[in-house]
Coordinates of C-alpha atoms (C1' of nucleotides) and ligand atoms in Angstrom, one line a residue:
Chain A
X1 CA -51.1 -45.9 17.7
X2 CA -47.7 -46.6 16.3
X3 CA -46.6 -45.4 12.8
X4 CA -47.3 -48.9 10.9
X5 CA -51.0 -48.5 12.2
X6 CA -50.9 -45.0 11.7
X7 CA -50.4 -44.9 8.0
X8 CA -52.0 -48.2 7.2
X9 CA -55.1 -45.9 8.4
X10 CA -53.9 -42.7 6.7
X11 CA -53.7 -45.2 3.3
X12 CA -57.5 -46.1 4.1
X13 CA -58.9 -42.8 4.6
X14 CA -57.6 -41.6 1.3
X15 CA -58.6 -44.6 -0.7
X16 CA -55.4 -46.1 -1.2
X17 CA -54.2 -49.7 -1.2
X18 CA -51.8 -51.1 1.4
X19 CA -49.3 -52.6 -0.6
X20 CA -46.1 -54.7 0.4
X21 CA -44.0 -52.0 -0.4
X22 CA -45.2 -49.4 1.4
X23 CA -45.5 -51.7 4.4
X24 CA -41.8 -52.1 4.3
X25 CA -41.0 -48.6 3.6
X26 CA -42.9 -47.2 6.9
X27 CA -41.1 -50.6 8.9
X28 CA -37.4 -49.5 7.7
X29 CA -38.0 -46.1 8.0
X30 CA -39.2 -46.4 11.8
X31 CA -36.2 -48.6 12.4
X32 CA -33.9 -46.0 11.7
X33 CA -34.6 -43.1 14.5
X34 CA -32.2 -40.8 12.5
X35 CA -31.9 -38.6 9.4
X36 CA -32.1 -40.3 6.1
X37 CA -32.4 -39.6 2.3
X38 CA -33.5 -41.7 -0.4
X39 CA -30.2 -43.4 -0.8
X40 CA -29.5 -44.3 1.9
X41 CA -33.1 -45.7 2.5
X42 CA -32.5 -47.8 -0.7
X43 CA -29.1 -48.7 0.1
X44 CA -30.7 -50.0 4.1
X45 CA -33.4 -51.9 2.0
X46 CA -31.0 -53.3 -0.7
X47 CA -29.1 -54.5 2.5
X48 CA -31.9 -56.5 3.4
X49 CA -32.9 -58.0 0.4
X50 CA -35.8 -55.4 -0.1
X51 CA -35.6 -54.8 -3.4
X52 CA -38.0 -51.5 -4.2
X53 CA -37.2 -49.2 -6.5
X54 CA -36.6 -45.6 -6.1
X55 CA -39.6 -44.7 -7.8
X56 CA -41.6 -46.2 -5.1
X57 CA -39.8 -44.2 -2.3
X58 CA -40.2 -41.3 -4.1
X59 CA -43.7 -42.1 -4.2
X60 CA -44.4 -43.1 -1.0
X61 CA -42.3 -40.3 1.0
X62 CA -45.1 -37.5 0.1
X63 CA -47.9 -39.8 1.8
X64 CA -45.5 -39.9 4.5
X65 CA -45.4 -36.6 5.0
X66 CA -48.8 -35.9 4.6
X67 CA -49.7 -38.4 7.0
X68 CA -48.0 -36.2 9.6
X69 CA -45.0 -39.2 10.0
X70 CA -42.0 -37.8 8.6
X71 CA -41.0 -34.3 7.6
X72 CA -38.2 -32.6 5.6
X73 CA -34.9 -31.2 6.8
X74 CA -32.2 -29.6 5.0
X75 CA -28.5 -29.7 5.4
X76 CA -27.9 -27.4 2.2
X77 CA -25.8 -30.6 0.9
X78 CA -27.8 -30.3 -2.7
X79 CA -30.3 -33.2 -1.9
X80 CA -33.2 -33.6 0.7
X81 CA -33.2 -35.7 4.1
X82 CA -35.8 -36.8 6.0
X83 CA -36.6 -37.7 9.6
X84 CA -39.6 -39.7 11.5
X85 CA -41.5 -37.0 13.5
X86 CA -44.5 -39.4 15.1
X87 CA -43.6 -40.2 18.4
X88 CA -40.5 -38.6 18.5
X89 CA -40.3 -35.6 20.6
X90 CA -39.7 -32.2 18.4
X91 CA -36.6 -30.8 18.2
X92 CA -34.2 -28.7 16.3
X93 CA -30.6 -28.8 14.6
X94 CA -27.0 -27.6 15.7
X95 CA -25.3 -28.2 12.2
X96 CA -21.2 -28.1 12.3
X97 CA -20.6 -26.5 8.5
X98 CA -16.9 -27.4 9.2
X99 CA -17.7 -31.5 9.5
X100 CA -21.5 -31.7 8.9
X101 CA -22.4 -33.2 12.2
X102 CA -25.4 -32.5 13.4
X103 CA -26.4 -31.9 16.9
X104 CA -29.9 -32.6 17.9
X105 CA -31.3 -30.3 20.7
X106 CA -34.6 -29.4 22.4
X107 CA -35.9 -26.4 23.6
X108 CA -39.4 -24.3 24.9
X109 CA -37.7 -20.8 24.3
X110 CA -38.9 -21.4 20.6
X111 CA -41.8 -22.5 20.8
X112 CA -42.9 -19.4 23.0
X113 CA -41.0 -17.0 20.0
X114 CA -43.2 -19.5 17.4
X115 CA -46.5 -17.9 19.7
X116 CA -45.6 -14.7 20.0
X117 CA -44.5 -13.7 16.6
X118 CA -47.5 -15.6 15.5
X119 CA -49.8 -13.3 17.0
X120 CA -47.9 -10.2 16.4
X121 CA -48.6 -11.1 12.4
X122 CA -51.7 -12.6 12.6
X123 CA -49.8 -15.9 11.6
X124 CA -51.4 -19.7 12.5
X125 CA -48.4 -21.3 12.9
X126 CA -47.9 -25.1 12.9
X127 CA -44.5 -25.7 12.7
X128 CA -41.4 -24.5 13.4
X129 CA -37.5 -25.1 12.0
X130 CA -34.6 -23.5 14.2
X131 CA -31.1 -24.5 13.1
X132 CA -28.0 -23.2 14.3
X133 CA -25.1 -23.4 12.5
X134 CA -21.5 -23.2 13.5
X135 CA -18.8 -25.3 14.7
X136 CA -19.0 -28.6 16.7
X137 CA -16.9 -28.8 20.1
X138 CA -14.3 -30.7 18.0
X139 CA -14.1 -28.8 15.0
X140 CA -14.3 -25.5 17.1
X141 CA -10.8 -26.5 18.7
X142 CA -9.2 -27.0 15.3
X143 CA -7.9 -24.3 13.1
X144 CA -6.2 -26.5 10.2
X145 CA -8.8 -24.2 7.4
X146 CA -7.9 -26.0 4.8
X147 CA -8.7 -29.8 6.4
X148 CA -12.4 -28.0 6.8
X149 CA -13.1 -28.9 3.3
X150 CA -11.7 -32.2 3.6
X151 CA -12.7 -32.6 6.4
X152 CA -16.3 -32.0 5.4
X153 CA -16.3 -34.7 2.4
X154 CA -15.5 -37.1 4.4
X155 CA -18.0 -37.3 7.3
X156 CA -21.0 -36.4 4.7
X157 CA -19.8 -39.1 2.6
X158 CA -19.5 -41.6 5.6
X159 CA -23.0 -42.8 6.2
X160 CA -23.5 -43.3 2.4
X161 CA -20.3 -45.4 2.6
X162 CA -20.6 -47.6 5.8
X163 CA -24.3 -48.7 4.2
X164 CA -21.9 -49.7 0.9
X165 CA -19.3 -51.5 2.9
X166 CA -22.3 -53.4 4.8
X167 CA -23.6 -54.7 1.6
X168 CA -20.4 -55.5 0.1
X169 CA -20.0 -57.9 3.1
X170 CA -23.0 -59.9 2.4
X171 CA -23.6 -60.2 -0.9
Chain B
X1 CA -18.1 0.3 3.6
X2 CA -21.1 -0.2 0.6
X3 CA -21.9 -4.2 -0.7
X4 CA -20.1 -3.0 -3.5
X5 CA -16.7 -1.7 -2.1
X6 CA -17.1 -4.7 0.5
X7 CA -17.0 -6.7 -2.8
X8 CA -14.4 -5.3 -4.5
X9 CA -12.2 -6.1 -1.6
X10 CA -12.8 -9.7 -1.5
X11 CA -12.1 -9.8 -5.0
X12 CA -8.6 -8.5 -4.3
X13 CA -7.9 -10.3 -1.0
X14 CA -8.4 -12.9 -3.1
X15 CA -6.4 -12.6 -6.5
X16 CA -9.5 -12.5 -8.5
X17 CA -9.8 -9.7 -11.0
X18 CA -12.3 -7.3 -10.9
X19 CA -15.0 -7.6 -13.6
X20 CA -17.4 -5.7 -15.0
X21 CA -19.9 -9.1 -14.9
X22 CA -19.5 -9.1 -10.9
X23 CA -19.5 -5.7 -10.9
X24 CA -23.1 -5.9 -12.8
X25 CA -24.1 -8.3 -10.5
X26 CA -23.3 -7.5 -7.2
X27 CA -24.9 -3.8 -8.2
X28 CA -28.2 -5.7 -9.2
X29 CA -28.7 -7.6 -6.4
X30 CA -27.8 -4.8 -3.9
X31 CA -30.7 -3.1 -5.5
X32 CA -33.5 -5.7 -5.0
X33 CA -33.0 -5.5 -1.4
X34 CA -35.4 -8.9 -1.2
X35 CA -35.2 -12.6 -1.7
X36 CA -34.2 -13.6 -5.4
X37 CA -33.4 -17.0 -7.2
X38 CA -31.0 -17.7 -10.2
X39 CA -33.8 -17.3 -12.8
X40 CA -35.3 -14.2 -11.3
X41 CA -31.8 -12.7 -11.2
X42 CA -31.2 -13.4 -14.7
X43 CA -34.2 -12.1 -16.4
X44 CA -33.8 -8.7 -14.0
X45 CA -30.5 -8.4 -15.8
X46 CA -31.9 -9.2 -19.3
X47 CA -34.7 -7.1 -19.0
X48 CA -31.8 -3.9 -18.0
X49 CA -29.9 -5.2 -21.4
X50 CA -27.5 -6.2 -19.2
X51 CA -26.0 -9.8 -21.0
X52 CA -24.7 -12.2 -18.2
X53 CA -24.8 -16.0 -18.8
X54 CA -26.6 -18.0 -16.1
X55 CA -22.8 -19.9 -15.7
X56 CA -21.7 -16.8 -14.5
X57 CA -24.2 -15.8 -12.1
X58 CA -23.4 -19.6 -10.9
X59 CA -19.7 -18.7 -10.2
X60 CA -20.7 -15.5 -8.9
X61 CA -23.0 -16.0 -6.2
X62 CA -20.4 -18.8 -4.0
X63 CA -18.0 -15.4 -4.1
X64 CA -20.8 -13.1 -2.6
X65 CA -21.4 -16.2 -0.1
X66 CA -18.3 -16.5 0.8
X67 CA -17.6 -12.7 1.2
X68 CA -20.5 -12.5 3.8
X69 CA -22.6 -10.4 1.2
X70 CA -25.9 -12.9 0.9
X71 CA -27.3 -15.7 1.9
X72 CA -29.1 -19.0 0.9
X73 CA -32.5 -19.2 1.7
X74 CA -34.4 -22.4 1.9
X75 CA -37.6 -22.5 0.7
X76 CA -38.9 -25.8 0.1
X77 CA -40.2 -25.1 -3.8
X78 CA -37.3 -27.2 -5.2
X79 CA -34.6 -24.8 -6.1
X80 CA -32.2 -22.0 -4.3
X81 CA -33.3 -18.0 -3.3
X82 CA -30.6 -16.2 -1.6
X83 CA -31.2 -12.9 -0.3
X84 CA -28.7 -9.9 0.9
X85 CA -27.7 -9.6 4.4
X86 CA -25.0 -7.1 4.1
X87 CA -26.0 -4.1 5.5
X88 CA -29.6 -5.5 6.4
X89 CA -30.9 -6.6 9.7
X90 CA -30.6 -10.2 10.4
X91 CA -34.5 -11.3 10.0
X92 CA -36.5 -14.9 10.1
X93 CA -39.0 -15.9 7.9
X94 CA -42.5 -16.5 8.2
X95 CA -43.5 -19.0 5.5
X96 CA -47.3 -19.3 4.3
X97 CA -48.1 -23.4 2.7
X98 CA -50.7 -22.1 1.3
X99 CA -49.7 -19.3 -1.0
X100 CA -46.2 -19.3 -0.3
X101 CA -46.3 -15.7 1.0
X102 CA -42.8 -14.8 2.6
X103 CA -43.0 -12.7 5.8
X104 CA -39.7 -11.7 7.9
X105 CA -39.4 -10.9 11.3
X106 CA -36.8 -9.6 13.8
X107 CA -37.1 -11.5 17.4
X108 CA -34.2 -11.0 19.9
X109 CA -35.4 -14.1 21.6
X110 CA -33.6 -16.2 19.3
X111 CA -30.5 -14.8 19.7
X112 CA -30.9 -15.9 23.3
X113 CA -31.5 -19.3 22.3
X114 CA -28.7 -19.6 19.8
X115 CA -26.4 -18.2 23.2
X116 CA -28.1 -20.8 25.3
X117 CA -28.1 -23.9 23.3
X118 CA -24.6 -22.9 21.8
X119 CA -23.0 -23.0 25.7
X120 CA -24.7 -26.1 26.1
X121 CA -23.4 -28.5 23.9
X122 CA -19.9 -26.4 23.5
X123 CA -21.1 -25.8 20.2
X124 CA -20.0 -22.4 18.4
X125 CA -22.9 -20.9 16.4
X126 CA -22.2 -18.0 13.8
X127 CA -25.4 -18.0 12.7
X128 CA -29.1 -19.4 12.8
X129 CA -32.1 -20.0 10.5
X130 CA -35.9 -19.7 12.3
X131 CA -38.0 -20.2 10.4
X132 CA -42.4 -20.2 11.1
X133 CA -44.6 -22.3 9.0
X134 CA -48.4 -22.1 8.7
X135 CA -51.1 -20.2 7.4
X136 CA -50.8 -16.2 6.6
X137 CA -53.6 -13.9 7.6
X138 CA -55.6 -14.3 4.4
X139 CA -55.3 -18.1 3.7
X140 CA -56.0 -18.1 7.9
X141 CA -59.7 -17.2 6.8
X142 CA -60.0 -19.7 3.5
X143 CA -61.2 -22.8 3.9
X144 CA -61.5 -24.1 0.3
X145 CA -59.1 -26.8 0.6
X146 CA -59.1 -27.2 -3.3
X147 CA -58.3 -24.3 -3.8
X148 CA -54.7 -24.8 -1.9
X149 CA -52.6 -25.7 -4.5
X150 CA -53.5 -23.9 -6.8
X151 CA -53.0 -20.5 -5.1
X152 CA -49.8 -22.0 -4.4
X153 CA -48.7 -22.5 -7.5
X154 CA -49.9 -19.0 -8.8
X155 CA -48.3 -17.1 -5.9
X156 CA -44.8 -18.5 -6.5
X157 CA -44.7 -18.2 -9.9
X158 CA -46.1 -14.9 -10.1
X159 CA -42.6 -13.2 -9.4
X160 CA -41.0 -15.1 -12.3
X161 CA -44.2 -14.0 -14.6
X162 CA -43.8 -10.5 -13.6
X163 CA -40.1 -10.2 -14.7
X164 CA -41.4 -12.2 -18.1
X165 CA -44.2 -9.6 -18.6
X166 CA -41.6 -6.8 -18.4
X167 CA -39.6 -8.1 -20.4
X168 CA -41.8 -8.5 -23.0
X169 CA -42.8 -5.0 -22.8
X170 CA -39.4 -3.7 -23.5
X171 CA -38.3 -5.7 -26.4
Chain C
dA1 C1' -63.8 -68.5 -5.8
dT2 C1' -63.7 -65.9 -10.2
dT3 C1' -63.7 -61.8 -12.6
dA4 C1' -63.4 -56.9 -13.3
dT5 C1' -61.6 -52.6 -12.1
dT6 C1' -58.0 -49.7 -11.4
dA7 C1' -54.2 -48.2 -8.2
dT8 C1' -49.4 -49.4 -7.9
dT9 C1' -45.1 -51.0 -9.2
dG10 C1' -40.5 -50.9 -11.7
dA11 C1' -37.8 -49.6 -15.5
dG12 C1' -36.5 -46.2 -18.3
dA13 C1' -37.2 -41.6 -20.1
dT14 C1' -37.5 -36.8 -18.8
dT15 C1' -37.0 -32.5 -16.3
dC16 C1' -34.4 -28.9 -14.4
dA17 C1' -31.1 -26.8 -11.1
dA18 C1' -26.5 -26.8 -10.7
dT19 C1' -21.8 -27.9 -12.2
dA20 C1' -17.9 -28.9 -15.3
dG21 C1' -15.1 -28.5 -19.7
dC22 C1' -13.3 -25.8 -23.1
dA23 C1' -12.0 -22.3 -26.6
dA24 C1' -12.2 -17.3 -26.9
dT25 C1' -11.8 -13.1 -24.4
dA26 C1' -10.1 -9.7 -21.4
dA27 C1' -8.0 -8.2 -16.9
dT28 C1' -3.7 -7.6 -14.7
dA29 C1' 1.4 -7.5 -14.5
dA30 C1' 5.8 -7.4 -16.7
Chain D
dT1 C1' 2.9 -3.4 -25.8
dT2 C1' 3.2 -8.0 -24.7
dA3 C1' 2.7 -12.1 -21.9
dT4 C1' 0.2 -14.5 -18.5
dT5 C1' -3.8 -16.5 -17.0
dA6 C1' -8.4 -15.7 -14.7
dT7 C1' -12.9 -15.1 -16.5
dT8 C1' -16.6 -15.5 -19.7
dG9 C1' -20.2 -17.8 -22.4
dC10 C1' -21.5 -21.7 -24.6
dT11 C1' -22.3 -26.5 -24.4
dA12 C1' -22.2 -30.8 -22.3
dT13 C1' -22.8 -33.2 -18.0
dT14 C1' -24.4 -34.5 -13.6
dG15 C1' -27.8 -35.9 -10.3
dA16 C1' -32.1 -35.5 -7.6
dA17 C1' -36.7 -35.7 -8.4
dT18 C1' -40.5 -36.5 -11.5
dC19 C1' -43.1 -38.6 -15.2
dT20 C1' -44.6 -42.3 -18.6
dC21 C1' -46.3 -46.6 -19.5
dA22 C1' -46.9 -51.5 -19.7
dA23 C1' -47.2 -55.2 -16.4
dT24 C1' -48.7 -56.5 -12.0
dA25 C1' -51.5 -57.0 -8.1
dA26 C1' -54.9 -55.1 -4.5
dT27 C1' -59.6 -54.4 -3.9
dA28 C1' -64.5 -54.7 -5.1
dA29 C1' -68.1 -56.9 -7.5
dT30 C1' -70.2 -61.0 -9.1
Ligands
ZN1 ZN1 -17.7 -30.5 13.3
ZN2 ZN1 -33.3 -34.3 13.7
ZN3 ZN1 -51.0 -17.4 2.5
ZN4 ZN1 -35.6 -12.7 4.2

DNA sequence: ATTATTATTGAGATTCAATAGCAATAATAA
DNA sequence: TTATTATTGCTATTGAATCTCAATAATAAT
């Protein structure tokens, strides 16, 4: 079943309504195959004449996650992000802290730690998050310290940006 | 070299000036030897008589970051714990959704992984955050779905009530 | 189809953790 | 002891996330 289907029948089950906007919330959102937050999923929408309010996401990202079709992720950059998790394979983060990129990677190993500490503590485990933090390849060949901060600024700040300059062009 | 000492000589690698505020704090926090927030923090001092503005702690604790002295810890209940890792054993957490229950674990496994994956993408990791979610032992063994929440609720603010109820006590 | 019921929306108000500004204070150096 | 200036505490401010509420619209009932 793919994700529209999937939460029009998550919406049904719990006695919702299926309402325009949440239609095109679960569409953008499943047309982005990458990390978001709530600005930049307005900003996306705004871009293409969507014009929902940020109430609605907020409202509509807890069914989302309940549903089992996105889940959180933190980049300790003050605000959450989210990512689509149904029918996407699992996997985990390598976070640069020098430039913020982030590194997807998959891998058993933790999935076998999840089982066995999960049985040493009597744990049911359903989920995991492994993150690794450090330096990129590029960053890890620099050394100008205090670029780092600069550095950082400017490639957290660029996704929020290029969806800014996108909408500036067609306004 | 003690959390304290290990402080002290940031503080003056630095130019700052040693003050009997950090002093205060660093002490305090070096004797909780678990995870803590800003509020928890803050009433543990007030309830000791001990007078530090909330500002403070806020300047306070990116110094003890910096200096390799704590940690943030993510949490997903809206707001930042840190705990100390100076002198402890690097640990993960398990994390209950039910009650909220925090248990830690030590697995050499991850390590490996962090080695592994790091060599992989030529990525140079410092550190890493694994972290188990599920069901403790006890909420394992409920079922009352109802019941979720609210347990929830009550576990995580029963930390913050405790340090209330002692201070009352002591007025 | 029409009407009734009520979940949902959008806009603005509100909350709260975290940060910033500022005058008074106090730690260091001269 | 004095001068310099980092630090403190208070208050104001920010910004993500939540809440309120009247208007709207999705569903069910007629
Ligand atoms: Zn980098
Ligand atoms: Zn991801
Ligand atoms: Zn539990
Ligand atoms: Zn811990």
């Amino acid at each position: 079943m793919d994700p529209i289907n999937k939460f029009r029948a998550y919406i049904k089950a719990q006695g919702l309504r299926k309402t325009p906007e949440r239609e095109t919330i679960i569409e953008e959102i499943f047309s982005i195959h990458d990390h978001f937050d709530v600005d930049e999923l307005f900003l996306r929408l705004r871009n293409k004449k969507k014009r929902i309010s940020k109430a609605s996401l907020y409202r509509t990202i807890p069914l989302l996650i309940e549903s089992g079709l996105i889940r959180e992720v933190y980049f300790e950059d003050g605000h959450l992000h989210y990512e689509p998790i149904y029918g996407h394979k699992h996997h985990c983060h390598l976070r640069c802290t020098t430039c913020g990129k982030i590194i997807e990677f998959t891998d058993d190993a933790a999935l076998k730690v999840q089982e066995r500490i999960s049985k040493k503590y009597g744990f049911v485990a359903t989920a995991h998050r492994f993150e690794l933090i450090g330096y990129c390849p590029k960053c890890a060949q620099r050394d100008g310290v205090q670029k780092k901060q600069q550095l950082y600024k400017e490639n957290t700040e660029k996704k929020k940006q290029d969806a800014n300059d996108e909408h500036e062009k067609r306004p």
